[in-house]
Short mmCIF file of C-alpha atoms and ligand atoms in Angstrom, two decimals:
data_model
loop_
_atom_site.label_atom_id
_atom_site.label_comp_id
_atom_site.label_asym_id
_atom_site.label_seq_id
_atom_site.Cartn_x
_atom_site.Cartn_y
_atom_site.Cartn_z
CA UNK A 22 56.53 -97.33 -13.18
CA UNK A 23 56.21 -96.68 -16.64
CA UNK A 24 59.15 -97.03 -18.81
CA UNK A 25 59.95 -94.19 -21.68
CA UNK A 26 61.37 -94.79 -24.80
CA UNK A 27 62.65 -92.13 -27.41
CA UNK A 28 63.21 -93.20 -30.81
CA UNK A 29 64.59 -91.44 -33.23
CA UNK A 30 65.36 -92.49 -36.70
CA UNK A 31 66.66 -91.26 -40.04
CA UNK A 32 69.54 -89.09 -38.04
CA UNK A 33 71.72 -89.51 -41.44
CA UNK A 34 74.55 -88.42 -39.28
CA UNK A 35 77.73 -87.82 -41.13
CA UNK A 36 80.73 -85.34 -40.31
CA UNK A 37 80.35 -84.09 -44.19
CA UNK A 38 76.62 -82.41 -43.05
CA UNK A 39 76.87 -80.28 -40.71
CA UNK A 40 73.08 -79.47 -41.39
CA UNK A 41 71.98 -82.73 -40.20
CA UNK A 42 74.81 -82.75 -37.09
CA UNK A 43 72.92 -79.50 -35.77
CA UNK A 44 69.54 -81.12 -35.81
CA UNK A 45 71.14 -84.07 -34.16
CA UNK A 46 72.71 -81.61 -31.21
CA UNK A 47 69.49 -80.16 -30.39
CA UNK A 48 67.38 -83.39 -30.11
CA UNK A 49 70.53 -84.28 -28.01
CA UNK A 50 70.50 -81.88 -25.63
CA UNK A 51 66.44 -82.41 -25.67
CA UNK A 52 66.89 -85.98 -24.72
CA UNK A 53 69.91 -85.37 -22.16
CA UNK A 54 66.87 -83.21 -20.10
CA UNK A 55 64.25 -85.72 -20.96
CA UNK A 56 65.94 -88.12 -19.65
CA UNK A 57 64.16 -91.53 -21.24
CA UNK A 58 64.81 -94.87 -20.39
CA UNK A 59 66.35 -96.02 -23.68
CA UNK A 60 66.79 -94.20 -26.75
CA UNK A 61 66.18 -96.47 -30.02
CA UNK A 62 67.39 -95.48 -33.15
CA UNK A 63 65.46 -96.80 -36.38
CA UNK A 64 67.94 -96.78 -39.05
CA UNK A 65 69.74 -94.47 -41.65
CA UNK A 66 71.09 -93.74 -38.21
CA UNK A 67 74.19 -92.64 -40.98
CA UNK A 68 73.98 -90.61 -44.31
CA UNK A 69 76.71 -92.47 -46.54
CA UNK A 70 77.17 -95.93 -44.25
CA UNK A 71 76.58 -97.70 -47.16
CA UNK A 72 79.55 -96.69 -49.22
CA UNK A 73 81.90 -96.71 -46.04
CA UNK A 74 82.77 -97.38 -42.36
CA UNK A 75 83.54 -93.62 -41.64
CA UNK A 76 80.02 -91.87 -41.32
CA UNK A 77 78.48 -95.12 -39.27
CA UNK A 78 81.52 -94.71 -36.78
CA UNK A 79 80.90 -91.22 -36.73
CA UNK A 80 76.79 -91.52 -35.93
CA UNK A 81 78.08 -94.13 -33.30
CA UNK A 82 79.83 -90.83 -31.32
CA UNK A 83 77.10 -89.59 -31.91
CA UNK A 84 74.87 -91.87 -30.00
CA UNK A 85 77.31 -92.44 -27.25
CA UNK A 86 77.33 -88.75 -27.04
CA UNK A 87 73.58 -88.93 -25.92
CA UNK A 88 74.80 -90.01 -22.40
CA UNK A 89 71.58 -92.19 -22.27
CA UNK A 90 70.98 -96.42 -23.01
CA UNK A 91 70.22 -96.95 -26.60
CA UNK A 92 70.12 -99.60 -29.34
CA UNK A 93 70.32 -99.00 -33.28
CA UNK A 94 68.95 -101.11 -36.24
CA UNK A 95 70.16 -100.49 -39.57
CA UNK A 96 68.70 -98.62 -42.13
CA UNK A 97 69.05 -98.43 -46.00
CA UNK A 98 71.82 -95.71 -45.72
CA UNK A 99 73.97 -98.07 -42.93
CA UNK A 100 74.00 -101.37 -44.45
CA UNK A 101 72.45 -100.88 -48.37
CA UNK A 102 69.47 -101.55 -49.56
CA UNK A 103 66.84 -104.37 -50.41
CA UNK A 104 68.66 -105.60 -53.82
CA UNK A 105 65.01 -105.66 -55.23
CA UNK A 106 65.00 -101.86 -55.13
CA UNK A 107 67.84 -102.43 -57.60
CA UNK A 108 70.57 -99.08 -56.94
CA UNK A 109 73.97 -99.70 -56.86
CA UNK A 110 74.28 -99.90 -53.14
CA UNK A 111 72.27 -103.56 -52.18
CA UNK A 112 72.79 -104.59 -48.56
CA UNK A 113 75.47 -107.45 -48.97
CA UNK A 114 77.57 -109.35 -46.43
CA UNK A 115 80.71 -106.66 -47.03
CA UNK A 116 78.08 -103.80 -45.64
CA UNK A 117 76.51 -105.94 -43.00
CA UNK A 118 80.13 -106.93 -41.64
CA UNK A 119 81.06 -103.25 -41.33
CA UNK A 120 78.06 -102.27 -39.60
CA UNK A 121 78.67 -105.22 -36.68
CA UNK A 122 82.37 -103.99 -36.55
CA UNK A 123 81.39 -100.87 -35.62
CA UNK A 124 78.14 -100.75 -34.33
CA UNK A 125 77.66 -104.75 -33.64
CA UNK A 126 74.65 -106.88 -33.98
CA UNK A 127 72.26 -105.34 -36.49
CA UNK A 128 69.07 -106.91 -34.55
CA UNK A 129 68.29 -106.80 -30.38
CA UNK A 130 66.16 -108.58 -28.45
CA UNK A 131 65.53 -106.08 -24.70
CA UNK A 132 63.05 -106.63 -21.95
CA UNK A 133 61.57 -104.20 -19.84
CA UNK A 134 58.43 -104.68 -17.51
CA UNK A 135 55.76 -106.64 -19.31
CA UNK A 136 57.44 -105.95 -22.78
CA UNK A 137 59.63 -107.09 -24.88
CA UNK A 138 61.45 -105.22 -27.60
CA UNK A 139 62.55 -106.32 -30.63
CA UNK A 140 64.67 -104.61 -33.46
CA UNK A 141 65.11 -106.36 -36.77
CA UNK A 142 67.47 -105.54 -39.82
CA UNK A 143 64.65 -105.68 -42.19
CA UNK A 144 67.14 -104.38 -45.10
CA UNK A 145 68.68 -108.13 -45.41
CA UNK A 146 65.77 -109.96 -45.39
CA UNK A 147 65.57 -109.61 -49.28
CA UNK A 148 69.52 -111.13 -49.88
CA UNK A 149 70.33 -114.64 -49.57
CA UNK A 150 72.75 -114.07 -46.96
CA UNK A 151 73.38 -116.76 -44.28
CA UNK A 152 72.45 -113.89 -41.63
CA UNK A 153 69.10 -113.78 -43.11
CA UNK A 154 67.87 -117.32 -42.04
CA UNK A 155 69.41 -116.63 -38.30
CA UNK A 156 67.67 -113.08 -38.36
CA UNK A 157 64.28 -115.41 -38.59
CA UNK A 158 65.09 -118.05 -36.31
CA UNK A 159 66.36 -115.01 -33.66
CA UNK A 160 62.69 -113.57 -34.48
CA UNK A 161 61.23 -116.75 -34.09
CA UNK A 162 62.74 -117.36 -30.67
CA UNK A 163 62.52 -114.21 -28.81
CA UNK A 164 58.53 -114.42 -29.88
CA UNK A 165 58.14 -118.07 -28.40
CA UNK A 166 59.71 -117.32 -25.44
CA UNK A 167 58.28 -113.94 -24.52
CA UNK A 168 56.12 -115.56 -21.35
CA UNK A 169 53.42 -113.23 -21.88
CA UNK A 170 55.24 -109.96 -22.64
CA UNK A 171 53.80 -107.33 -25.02
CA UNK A 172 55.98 -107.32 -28.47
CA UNK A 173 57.22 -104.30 -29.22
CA UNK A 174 58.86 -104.76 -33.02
CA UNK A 175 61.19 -101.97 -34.49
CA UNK A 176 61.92 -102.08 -38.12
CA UNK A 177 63.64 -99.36 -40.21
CA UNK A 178 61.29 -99.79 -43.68
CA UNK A 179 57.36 -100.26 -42.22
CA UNK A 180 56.06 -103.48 -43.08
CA UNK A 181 53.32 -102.24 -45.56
CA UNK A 182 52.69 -98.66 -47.30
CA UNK A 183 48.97 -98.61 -47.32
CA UNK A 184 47.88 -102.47 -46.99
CA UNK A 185 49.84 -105.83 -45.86
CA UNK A 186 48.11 -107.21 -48.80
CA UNK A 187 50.03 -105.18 -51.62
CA UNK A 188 52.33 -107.42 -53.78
CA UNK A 189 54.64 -104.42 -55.31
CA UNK A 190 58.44 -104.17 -54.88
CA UNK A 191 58.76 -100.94 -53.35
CA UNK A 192 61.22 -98.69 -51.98
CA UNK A 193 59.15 -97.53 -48.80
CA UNK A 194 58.15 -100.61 -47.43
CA UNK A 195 59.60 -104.20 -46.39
CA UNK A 196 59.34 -106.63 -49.20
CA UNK A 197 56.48 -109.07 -49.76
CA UNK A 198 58.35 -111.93 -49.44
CA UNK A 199 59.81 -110.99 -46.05
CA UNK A 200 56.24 -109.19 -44.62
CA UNK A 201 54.92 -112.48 -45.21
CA UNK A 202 57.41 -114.46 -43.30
CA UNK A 203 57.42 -111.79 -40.37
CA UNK A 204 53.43 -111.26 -40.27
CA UNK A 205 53.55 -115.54 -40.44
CA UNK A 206 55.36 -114.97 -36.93
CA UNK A 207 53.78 -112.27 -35.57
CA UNK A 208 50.51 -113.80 -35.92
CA UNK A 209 51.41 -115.95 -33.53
CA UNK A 210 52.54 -113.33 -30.91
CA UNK A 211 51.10 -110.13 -28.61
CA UNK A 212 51.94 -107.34 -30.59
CA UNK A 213 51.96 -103.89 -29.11
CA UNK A 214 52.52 -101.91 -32.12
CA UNK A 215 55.36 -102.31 -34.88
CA UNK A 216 57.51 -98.60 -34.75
CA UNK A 217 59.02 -97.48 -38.25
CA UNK A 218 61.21 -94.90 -39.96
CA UNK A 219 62.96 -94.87 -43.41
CA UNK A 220 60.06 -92.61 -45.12
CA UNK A 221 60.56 -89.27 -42.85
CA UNK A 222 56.84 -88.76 -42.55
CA UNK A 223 54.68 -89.26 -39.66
CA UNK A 224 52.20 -91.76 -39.20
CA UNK A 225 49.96 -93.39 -36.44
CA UNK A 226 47.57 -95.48 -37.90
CA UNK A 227 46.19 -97.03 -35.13
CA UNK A 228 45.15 -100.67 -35.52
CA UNK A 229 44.64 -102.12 -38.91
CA UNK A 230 44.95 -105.57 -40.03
CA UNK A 231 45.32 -106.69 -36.59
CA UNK A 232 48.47 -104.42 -35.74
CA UNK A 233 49.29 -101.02 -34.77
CA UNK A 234 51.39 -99.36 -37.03
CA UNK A 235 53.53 -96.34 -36.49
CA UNK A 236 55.94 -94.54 -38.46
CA UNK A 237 58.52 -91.94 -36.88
CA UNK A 238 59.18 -88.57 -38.33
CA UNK A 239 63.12 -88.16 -39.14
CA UNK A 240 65.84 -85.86 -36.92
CA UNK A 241 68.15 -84.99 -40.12
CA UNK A 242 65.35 -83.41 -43.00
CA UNK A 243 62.08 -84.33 -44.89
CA UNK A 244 61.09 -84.68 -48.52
CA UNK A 245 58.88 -81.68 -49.67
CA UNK A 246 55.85 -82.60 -51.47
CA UNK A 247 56.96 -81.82 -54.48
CA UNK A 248 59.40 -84.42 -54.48
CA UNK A 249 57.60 -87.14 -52.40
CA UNK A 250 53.94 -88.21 -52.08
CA UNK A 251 52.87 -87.36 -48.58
CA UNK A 252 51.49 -90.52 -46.86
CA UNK A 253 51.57 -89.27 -43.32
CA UNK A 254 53.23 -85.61 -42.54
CA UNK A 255 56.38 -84.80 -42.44
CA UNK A 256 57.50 -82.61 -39.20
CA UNK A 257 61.30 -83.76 -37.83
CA UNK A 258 61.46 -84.85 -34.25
CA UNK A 259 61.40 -88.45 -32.56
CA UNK A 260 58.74 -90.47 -30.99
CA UNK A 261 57.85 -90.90 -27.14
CA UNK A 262 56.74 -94.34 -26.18
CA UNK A 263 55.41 -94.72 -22.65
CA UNK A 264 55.16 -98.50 -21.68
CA UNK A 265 53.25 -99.91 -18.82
CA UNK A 266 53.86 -102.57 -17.49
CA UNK A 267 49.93 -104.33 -17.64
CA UNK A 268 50.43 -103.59 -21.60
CA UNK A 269 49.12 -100.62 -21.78
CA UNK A 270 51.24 -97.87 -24.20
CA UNK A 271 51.05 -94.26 -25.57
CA UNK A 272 53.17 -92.45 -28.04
CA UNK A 273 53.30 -88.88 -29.16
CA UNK A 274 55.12 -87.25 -31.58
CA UNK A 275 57.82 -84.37 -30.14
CA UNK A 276 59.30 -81.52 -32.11
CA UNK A 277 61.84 -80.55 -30.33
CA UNK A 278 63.33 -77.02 -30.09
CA UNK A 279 66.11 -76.07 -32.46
CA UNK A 280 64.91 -78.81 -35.23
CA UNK A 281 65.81 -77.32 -38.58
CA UNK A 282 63.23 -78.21 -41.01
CA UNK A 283 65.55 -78.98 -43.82
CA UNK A 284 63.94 -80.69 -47.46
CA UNK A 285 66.43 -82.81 -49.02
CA UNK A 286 64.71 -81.41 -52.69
CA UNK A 287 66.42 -78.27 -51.72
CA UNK A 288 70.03 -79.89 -50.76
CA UNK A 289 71.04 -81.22 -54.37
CA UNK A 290 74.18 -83.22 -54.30
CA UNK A 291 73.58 -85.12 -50.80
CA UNK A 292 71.77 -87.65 -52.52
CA UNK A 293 70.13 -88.83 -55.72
CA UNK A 294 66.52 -87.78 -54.57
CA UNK A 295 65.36 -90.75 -52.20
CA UNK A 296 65.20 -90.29 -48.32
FE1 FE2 B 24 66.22 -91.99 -44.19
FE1 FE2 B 25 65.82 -95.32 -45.21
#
């Protein structure tokens, strides 16, 4: 039988935005009739995380709320950002050690029938933090020892904006530095498809460079155009991957009912504009 997952990503759950709580509570009560196997969670999964322990603990509810099995990675707005990005909120070991508190280990390693599912914390992979070098050797491992699973990898930032090849520090995507290291590994691996959030637009772009890339639309809002470039488009709902167990997978975007289409250009004050 196949098994379904749901993930969601960019929730930016937080009890000061009620806005984003209400798109949360629909897609909840969505998913409670859905019924998937797992629900996993790409990151921002909380809208101030990175400045304190009180919004992360709150999206954690949240989740547990849901009734259902899921896993989280963190995201930009849980544990800070790539310090490359520069911003005054860089991932750092203070962030990362409030995120495990709460939520624990910002990486998993699951395995279903003929997959295996992977979720990094692709946000310290730019800081010379011990937990960087472990993060690798965890990746490392749970590749080798697949025994002829499918990967499936789950990142918040996607590994590349438009090509792997692009040498830019940028906000949107993992670093160069990192993609290298991770591509290095994957390379050596059977790679479904790598899943994605952080940008709140909606991508499948099939196979290129040798792996299928696909980037979730957010639950909480988008990013009108006139505030960021579209890349992909930018509806709010979650992803539905169906796995077989010979390999085989599907995904489809859903919009679920109730889904306020909030644009963050219109909510000054939550943020400085950046999803
Ligand atoms: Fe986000
Ligand atoms: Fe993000």
């Amino acid at each position: 039988m196949a098994f379904r997952i749901a993930q969601i990503s960019d929730t930016h759950l937080s009890a000061q935005h009620p806005e984003f709580t209400r798109n949360f509570d629909a897609l909840a009560a969505h998913l409670r009739a859905a019924g998937p196997d797992l629900v996993v969670n790409t990151g921002d999964i909380s809208a101030h995380g990175e400045l304190a322990g009180d919004d992360v603990a709150f999206a954690r509810e949240k989740m547990q709320s849901l009734g259902l099995d899921w896993l989280a990675i963190p995201g930009n707005h849980d544990v800070g950002n790539d310090p490359q990005c520069g911003g005054a909120t860089p991932a750092d070991a203070e962030r990362l050690a409030r995120w495990r508190s709460i939520m624990g280990d910002d990486f998993f390693c699951r395995d279903v029938p003929g997959w295996r599912l992977i979720g990094l914390d692709t946000l310290i992979t730019g800081t010379d933090l011990p937990e960087v070098e472990a993060q690798f050797a965890f990746l490392e491992q749970a590749l080798a020892t697949a025994g002829g699973a499918k990967i499936a990898l789950f990142l918040h930032k996607p590994l590349c904006e438009v090509t792997m090849a692009e040498t830019e520090v940028t906000y949107w995507a993992v670093q160069p530095g990192p993609r290298r290291r991770i591509l290095d590994l994957l390379a050596k691996a059977d790679v479904g498809f790598v899943a994605s959030g952080h940008v709140h637009q909606w991508q499948d772009r099939g196979v290129q460079e040798g792996l299928r890339q696909i980037w979730s639309p957010a639950v909480a809002f988008m990013v009108g155009d006139k505030w960021q470039e579209p890349m992909g488009t930018k509806p709010l709902g979650y992803l539905e991957h169906v796995l077989h167990e010979d390999g085989r997978h599907e995904c489809r975007l859903v919009q679920p009912e109730g889904l306020t289409i909030n644009d963050l250009g219109l909510m000054p004050g939550i943020y400085p504009m950046a999803a």
